[in-house]
mmCIF file of C-alpha atoms in Angstrom:
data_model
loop_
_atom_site.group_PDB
_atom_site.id
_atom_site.type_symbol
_atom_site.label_atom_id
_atom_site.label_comp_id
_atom_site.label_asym_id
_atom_site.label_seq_id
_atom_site.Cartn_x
_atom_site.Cartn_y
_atom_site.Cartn_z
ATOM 1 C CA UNK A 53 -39.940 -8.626 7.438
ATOM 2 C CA UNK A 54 -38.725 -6.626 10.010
ATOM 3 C CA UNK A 55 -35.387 -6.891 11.753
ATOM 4 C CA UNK A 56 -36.507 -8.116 15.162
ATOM 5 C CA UNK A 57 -40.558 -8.919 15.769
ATOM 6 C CA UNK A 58 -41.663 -5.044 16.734
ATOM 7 C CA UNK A 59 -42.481 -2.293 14.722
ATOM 8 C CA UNK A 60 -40.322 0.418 13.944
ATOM 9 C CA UNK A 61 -40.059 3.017 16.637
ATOM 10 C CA UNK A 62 -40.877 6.624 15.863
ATOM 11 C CA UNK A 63 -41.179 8.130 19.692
ATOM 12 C CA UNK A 64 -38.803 8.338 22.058
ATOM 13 C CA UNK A 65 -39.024 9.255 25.593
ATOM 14 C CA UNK A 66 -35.865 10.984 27.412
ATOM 15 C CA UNK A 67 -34.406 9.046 30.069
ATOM 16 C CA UNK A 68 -35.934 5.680 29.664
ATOM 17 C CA UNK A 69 -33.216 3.117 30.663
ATOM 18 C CA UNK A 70 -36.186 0.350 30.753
ATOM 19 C CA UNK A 71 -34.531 -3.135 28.935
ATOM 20 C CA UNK A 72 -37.388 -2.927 26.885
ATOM 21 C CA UNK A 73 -36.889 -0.681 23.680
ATOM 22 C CA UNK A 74 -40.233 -0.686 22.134
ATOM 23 C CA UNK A 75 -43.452 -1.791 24.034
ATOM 24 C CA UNK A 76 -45.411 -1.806 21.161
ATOM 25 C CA UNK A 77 -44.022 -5.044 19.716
ATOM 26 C CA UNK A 78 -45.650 -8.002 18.783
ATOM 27 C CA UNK A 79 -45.758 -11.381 20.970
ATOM 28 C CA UNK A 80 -42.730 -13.185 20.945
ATOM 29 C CA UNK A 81 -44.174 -16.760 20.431
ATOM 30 C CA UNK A 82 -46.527 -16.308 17.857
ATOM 31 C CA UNK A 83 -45.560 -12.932 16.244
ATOM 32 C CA UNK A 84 -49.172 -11.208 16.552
ATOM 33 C CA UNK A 85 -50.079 -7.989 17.069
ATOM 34 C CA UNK A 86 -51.802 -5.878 19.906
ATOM 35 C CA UNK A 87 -55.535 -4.794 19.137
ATOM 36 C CA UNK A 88 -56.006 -1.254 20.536
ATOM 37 C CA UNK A 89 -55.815 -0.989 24.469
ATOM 38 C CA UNK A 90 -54.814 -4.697 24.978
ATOM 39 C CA UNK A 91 -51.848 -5.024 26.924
ATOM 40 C CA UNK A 92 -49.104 -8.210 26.944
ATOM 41 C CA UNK A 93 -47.655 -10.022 29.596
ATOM 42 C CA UNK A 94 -43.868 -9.070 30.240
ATOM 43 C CA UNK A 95 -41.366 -11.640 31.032
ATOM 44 C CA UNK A 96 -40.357 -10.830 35.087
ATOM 45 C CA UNK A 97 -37.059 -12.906 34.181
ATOM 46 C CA UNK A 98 -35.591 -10.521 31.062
ATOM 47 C CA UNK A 99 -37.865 -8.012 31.539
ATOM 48 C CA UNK A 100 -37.763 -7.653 27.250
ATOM 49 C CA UNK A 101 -39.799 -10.777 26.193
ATOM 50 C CA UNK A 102 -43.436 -10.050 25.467
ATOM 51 C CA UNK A 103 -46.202 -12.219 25.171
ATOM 52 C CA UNK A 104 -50.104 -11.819 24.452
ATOM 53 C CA UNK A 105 -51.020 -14.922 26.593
ATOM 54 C CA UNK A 106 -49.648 -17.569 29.327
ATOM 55 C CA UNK A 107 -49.575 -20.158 27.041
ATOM 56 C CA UNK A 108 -47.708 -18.603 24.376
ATOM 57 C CA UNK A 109 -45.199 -17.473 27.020
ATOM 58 C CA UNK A 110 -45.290 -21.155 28.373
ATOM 59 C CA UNK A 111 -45.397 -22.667 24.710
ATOM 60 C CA UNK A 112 -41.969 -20.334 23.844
ATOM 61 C CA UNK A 113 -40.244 -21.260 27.241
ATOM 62 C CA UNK A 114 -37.896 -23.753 25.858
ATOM 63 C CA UNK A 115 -36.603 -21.554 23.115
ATOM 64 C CA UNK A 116 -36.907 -18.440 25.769
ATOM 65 C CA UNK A 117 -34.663 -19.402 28.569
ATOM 66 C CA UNK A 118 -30.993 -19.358 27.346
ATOM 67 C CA UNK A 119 -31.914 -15.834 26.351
ATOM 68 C CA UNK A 120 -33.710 -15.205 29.409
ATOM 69 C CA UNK A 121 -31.143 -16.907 31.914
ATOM 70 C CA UNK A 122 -27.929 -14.575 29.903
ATOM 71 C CA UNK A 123 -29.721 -11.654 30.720
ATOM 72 C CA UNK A 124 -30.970 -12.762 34.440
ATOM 73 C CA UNK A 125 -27.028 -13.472 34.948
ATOM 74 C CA UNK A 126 -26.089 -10.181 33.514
ATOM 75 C CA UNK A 127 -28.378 -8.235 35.408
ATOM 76 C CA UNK A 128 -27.159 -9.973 38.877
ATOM 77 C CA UNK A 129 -23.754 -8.867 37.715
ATOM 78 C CA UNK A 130 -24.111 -4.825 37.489
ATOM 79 C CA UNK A 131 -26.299 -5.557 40.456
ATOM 80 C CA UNK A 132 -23.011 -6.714 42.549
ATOM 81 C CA UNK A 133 -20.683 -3.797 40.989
ATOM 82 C CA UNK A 134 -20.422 -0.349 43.721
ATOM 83 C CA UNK A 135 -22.975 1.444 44.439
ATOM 84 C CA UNK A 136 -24.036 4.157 42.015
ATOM 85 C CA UNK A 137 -21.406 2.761 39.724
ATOM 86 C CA UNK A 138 -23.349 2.345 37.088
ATOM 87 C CA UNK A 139 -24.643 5.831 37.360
ATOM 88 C CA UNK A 140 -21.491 7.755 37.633
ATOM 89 C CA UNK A 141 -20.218 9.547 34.074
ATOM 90 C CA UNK A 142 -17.400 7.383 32.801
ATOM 91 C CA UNK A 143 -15.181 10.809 31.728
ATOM 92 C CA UNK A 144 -16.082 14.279 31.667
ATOM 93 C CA UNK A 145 -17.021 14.117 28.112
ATOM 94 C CA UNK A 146 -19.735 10.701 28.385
ATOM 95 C CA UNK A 147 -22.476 9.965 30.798
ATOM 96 C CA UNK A 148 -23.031 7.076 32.480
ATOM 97 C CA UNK A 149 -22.981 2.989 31.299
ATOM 98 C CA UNK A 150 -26.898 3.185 31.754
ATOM 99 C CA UNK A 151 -27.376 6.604 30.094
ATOM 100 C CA UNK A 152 -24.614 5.485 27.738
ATOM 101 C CA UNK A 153 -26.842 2.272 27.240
ATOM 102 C CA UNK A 154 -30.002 3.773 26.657
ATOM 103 C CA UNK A 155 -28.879 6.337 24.408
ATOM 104 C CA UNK A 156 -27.135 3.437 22.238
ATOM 105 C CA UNK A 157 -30.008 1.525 22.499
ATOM 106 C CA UNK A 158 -32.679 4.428 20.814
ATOM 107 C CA UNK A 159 -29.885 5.724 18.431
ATOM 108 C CA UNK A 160 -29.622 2.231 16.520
ATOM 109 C CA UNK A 161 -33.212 1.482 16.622
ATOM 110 C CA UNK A 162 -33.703 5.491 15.133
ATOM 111 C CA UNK A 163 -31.305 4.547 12.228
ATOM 112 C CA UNK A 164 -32.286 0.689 11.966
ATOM 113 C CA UNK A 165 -33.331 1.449 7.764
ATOM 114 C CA UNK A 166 -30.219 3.385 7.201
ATOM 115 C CA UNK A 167 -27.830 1.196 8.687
ATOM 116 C CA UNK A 168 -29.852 -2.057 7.001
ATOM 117 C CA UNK A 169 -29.420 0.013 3.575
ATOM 118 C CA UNK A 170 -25.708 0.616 4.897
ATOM 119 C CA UNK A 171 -25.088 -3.017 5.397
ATOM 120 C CA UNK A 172 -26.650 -4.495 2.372
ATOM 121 C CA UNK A 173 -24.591 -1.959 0.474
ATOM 122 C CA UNK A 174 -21.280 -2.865 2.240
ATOM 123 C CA UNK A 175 -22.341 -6.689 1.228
ATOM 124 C CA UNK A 176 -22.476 -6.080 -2.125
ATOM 125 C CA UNK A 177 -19.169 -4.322 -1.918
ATOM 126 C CA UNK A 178 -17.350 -7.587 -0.575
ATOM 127 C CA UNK A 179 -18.595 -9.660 -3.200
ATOM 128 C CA UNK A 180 -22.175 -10.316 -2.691
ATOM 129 C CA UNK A 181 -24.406 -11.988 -0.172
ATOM 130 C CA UNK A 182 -23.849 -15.555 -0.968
ATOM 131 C CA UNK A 183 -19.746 -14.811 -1.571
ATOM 132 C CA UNK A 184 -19.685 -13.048 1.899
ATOM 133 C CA UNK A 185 -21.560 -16.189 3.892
ATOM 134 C CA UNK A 186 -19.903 -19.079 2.280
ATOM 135 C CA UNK A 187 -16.624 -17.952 3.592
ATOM 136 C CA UNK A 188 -15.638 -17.762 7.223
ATOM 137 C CA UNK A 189 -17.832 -16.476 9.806
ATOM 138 C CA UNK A 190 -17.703 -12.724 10.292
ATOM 139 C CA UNK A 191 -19.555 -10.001 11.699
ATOM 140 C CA UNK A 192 -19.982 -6.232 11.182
ATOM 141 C CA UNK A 193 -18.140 -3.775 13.808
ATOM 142 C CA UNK A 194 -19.468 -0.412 13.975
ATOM 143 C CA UNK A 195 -17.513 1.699 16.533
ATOM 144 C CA UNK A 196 -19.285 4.729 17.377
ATOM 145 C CA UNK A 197 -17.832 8.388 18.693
ATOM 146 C CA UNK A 198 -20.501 9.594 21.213
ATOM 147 C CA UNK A 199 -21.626 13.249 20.819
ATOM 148 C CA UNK A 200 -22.357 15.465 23.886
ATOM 149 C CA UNK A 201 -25.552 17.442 23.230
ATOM 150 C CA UNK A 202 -24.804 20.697 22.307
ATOM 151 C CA UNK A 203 -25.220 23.497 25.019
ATOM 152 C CA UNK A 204 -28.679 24.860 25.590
ATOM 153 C CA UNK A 205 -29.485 29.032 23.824
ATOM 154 C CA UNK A 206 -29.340 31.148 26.847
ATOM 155 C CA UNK A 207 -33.293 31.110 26.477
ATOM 156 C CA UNK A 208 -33.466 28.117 27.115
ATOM 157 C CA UNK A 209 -36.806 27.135 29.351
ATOM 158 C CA UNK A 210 -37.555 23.887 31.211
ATOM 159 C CA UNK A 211 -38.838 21.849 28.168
ATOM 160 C CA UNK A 212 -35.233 22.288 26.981
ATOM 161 C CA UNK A 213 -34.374 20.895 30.193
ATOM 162 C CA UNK A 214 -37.103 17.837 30.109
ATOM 163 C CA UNK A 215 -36.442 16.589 26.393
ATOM 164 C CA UNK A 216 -33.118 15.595 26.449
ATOM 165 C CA UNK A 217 -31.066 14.299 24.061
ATOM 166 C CA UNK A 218 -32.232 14.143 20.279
ATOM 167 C CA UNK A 219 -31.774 10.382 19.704
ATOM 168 C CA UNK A 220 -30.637 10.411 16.368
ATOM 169 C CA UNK A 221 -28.005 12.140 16.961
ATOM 170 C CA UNK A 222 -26.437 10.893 20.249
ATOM 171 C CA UNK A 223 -23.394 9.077 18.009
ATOM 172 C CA UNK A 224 -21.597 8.852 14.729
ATOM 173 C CA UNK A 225 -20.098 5.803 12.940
ATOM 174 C CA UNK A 226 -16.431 6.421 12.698
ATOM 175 C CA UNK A 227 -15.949 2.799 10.657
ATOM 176 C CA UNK A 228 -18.074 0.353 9.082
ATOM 177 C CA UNK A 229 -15.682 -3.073 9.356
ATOM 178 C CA UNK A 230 -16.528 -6.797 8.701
ATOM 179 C CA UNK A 231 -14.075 -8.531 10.634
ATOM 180 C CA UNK A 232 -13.280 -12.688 11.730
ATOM 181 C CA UNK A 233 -16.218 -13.170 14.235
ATOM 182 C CA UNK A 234 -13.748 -15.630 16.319
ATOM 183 C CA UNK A 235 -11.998 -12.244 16.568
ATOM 184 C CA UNK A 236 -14.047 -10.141 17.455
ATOM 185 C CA UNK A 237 -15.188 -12.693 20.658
ATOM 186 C CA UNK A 238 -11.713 -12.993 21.409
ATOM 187 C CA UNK A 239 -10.930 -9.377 22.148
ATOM 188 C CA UNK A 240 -14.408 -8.394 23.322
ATOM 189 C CA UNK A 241 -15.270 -11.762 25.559
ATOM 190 C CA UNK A 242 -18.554 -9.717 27.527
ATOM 191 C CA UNK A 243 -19.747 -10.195 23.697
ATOM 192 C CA UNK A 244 -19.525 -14.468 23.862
ATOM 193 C CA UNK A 245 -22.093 -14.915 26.874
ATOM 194 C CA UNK A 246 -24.297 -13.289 24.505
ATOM 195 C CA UNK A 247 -23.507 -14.517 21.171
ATOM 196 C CA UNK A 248 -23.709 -18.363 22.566
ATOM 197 C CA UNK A 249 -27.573 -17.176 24.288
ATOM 198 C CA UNK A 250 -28.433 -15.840 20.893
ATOM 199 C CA UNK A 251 -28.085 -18.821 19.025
ATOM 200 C CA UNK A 252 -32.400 -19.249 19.409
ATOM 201 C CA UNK A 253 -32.732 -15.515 17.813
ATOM 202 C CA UNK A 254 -30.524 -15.984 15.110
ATOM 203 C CA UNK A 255 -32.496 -19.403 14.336
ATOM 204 C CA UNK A 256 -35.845 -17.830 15.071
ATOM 205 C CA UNK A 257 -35.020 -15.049 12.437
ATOM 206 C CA UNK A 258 -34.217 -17.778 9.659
ATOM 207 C CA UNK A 259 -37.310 -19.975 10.672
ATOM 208 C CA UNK A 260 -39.529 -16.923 10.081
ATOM 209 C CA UNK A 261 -38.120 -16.468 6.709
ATOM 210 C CA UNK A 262 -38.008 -20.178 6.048
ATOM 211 C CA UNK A 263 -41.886 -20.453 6.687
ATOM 212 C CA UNK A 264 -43.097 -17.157 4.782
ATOM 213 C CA UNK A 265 -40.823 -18.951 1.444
ATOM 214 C CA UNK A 266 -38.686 -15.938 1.343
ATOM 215 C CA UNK A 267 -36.146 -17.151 -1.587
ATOM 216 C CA UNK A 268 -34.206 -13.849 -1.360
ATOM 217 C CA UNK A 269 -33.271 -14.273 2.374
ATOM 218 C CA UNK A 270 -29.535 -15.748 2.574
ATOM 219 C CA UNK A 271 -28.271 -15.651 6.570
ATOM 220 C CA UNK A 272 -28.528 -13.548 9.377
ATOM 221 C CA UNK A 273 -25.342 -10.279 9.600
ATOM 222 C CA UNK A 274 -24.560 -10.101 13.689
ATOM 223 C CA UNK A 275 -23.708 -6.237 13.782
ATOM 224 C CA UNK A 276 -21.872 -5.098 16.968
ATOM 225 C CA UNK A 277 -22.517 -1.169 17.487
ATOM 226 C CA UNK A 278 -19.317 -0.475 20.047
ATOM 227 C CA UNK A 279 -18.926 3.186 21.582
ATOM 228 C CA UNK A 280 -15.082 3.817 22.189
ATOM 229 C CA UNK A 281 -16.387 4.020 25.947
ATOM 230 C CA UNK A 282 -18.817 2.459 27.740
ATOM 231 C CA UNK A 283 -21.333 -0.883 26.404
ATOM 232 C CA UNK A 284 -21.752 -2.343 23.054
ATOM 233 C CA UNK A 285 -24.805 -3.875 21.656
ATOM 234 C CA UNK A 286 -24.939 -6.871 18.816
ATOM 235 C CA UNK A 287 -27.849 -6.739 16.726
ATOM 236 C CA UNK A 288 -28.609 -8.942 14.103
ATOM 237 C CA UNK A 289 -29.751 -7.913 10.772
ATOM 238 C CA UNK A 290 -31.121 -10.186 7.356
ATOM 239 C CA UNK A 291 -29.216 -9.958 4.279
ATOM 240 C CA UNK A 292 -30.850 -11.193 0.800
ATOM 241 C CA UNK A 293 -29.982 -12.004 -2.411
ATOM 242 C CA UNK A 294 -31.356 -9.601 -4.351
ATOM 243 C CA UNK A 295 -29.133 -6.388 -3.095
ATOM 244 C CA UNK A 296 -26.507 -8.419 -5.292
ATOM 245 C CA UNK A 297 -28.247 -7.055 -8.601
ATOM 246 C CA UNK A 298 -26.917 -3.669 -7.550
ATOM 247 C CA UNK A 299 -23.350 -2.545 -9.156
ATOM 248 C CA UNK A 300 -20.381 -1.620 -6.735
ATOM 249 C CA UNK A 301 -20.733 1.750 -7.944
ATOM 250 C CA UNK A 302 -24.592 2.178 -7.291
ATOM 251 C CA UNK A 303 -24.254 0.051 -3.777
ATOM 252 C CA UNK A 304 -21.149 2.401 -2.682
ATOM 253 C CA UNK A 305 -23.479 5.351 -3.516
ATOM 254 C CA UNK A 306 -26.432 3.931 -1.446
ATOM 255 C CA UNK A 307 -23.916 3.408 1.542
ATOM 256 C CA UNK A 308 -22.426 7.396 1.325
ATOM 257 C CA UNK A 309 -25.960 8.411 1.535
ATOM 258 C CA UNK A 310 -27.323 6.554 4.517
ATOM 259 C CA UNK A 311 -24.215 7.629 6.521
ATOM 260 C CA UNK A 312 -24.945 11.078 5.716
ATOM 261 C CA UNK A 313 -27.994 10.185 7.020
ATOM 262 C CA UNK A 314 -27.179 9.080 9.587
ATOM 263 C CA UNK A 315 -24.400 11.231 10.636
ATOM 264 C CA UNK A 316 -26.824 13.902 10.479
ATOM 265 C CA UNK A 317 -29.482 12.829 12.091
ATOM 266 C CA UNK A 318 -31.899 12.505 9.666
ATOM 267 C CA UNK A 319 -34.774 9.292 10.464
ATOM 268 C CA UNK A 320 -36.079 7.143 7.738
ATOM 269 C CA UNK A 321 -39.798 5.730 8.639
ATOM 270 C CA UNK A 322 -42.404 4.360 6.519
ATOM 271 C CA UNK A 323 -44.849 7.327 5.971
ATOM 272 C CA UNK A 324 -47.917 7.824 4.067
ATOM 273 C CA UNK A 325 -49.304 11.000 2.430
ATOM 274 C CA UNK A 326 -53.030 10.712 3.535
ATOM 275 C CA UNK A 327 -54.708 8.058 5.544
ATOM 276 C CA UNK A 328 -55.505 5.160 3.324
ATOM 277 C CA UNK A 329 -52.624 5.829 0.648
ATOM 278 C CA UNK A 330 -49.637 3.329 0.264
ATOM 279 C CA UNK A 331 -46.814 3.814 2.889
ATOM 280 C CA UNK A 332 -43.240 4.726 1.211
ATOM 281 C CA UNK A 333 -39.606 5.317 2.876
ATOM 282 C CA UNK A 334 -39.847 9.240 3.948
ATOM 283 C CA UNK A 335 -36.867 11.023 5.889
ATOM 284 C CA UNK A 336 -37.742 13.049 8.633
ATOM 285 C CA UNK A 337 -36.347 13.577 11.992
ATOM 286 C CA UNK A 338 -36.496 13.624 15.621
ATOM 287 C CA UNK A 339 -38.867 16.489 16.894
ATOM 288 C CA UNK A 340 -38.742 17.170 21.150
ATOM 289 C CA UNK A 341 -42.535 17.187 22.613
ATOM 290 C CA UNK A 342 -42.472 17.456 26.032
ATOM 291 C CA UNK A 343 -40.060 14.868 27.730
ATOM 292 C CA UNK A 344 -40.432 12.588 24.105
ATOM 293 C CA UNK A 345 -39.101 12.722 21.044
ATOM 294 C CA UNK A 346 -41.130 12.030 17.942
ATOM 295 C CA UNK A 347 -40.537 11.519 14.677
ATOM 296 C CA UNK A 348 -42.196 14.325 11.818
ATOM 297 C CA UNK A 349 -41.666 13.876 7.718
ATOM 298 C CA UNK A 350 -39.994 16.846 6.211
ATOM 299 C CA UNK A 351 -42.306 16.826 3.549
ATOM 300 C CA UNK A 352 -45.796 14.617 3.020
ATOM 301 C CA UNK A 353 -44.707 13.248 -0.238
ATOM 302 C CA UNK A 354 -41.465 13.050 -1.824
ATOM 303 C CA UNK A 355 -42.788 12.329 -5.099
ATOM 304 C CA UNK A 356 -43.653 15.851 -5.359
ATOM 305 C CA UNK A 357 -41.117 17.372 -3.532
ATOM 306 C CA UNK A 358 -39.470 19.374 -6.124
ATOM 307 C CA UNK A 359 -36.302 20.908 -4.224
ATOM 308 C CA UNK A 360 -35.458 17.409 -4.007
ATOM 309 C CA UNK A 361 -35.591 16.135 -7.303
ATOM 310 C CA UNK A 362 -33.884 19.267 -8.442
ATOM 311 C CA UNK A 363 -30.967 18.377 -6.686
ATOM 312 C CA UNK A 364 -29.220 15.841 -8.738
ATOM 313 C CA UNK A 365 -25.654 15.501 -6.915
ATOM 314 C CA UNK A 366 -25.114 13.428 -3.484
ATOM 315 C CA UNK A 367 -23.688 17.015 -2.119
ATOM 316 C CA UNK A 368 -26.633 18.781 -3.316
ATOM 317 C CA UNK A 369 -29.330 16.833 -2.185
ATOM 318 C CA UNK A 370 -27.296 16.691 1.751
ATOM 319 C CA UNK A 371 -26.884 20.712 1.452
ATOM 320 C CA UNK A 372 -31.049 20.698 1.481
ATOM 321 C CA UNK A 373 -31.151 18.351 4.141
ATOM 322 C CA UNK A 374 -29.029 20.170 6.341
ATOM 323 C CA UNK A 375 -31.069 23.419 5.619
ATOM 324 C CA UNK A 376 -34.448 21.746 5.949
ATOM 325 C CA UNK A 377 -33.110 20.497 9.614
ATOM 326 C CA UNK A 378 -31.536 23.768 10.790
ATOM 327 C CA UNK A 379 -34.770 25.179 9.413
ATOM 328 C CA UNK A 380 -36.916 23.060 12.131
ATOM 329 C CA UNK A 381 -34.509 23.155 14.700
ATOM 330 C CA UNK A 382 -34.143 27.096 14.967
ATOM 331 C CA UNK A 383 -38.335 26.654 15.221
ATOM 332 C CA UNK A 384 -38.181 24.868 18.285
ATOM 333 C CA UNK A 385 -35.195 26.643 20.036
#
């Protein structure tokens, strides 16, 4: 099931600071999908819930508002700070808190399978699911170092200009931490408003697995992605049982990988070989069309993909990655 109640993203547009990351996702009362060309109803509070009909959105309203009324008091906030405050770079390395935001808010939803294999592999590590949630409350900081784009080739044209930043690669984890969640509240308090209004999510998440029978499914991990400047952003993420059948030594190996994946850029997505075939985990990455960015597979099937199956070593099989996305980059410069 997926993390929140909308499809992985795989396109990106540059410069969209809209509060809603993916507008493809799936109504927030009743969890169904959009047929082609049908549009849902936005909430005008948030401006993030989505809903395919009045009634759901009146049916969900109860469960809604402490989410809806955070948010609403947040917004008025920023809205009562200086004028073009909020706009202004915050050092003359990092842009602005709503570029800043944006940018946070598309790399974390680019690497949402890596850092869920990261996680689950970091569990396992502490002593299993059920070990790590039977103990005192804690929650997963992930401070981030924010990477300036690198400067544009002297050829550089105005789709250079237009596309931006590539979004998996706006950050990289410098520490994956589990830490006392009183803690964490207590030094970061902008983080309590929100953890108290997301009380309903975190439920909602477990009632979804409750109802579908899901045996594996434990508790909810509250992740806190924190740039050393600038916003954070909690997400919340399902851990189950089953990633404890994994040994230390295979789980530590899992976690190396997805932060090379992640430090590099490289974007896992569900991808299948021909239309009608099975979907499977494929890495790919971030290709600029236009003013969006949209995810590509570096090969259609990984089965047969025999460079990577020859290379048997961690340090091998990152080498080809590398050269496979230098390879596609130096196409498009």
């Amino acid at each position: 099931m997926p993390i929140e109640t909308h499809p992985l993203q795989d396109t990106f547009r540059s410069g969209d600071t809209a509060k809603l990351r993916n507008k493809s996702g799936r109504c927030r009362k009743c969890d169904r999908e959009r047929n082609d060309g049908e549009h849902f109803m936005l909430c005008s509070g948030c401006e993030t819930a989505l809903y395919c009909s009045k009634e759901c959105q009146r049916a969900d309203w109860s469960e809604h508002k402490p989410l809806c009324k955070f948010a609403q008091e947040g917004a008025k906030l920023l809205a009562n700070m200086p004028p073009d405050a909020l706009d202004t770079p915050i050092d003359a390395a990092t842009p602005s808190h709503n570029e800043l935001q944006a940018l946070l808010r598309d790399f974390t939803e680019a690497h949402r399978p890596s850092f869920a294999g990261i996680f689950q592999a970091k569990m396992v590590s502490a002593g299993g699911t059920e070990t790590f949630f039977s103990g005192e409350p804690k929650v997963c900081l992930v401070p981030l170092r924010y990477n300036p784009p690198p400067p544009l080739p002297l050829t550089a044209g105005r789709l250079h200009l237009r596309r931006g930043q590539n979004p998996a690669q706006s950050f990289t984890p410098t520490n994956i931490a589990f830490l006392p969640l009183a803690r964490v509240l207590a030094s970061r308090p902008e983080l309590r408003a929100g953890w108290d209004a997301s009380a309903v999510t975190r439920g909602r998440i477990r009632a979804l697995h409750a109802a579908e029978g899901d045996a594996d499914f434990v508790d909810v991990l509250p992740v806190v992605f924190a740039p050393l400047a600038g916003p954070a952003q909690m997400a919340y993420f399902p851990q189950y049982r089953r990633v404890n059948a994994a040994s230390r030594t295979a789980a530590q190996k899992q976690l190396d990988m997805n932060m090379r994946f992640v430090e590099l850029g490289i974007v896992v997505r569900p991808h299948a070989k021909r239309e009608g075939a099975p979907e499977k985990p494929a890495l790919g990455y971030m290709r600029p069309d236009g003013t969006k960015w949209t995810w590509r597979p570096f090969v259609d099937d990984w089965d047969e993909d025999r460079e990577w199956h020859a290379a048997r070593t961690e340090d091998e099989r990152v080498a080809l990655l590398k050269r496979r996305l230098e390879e596609v980059e130096r196409s498009w410069a």
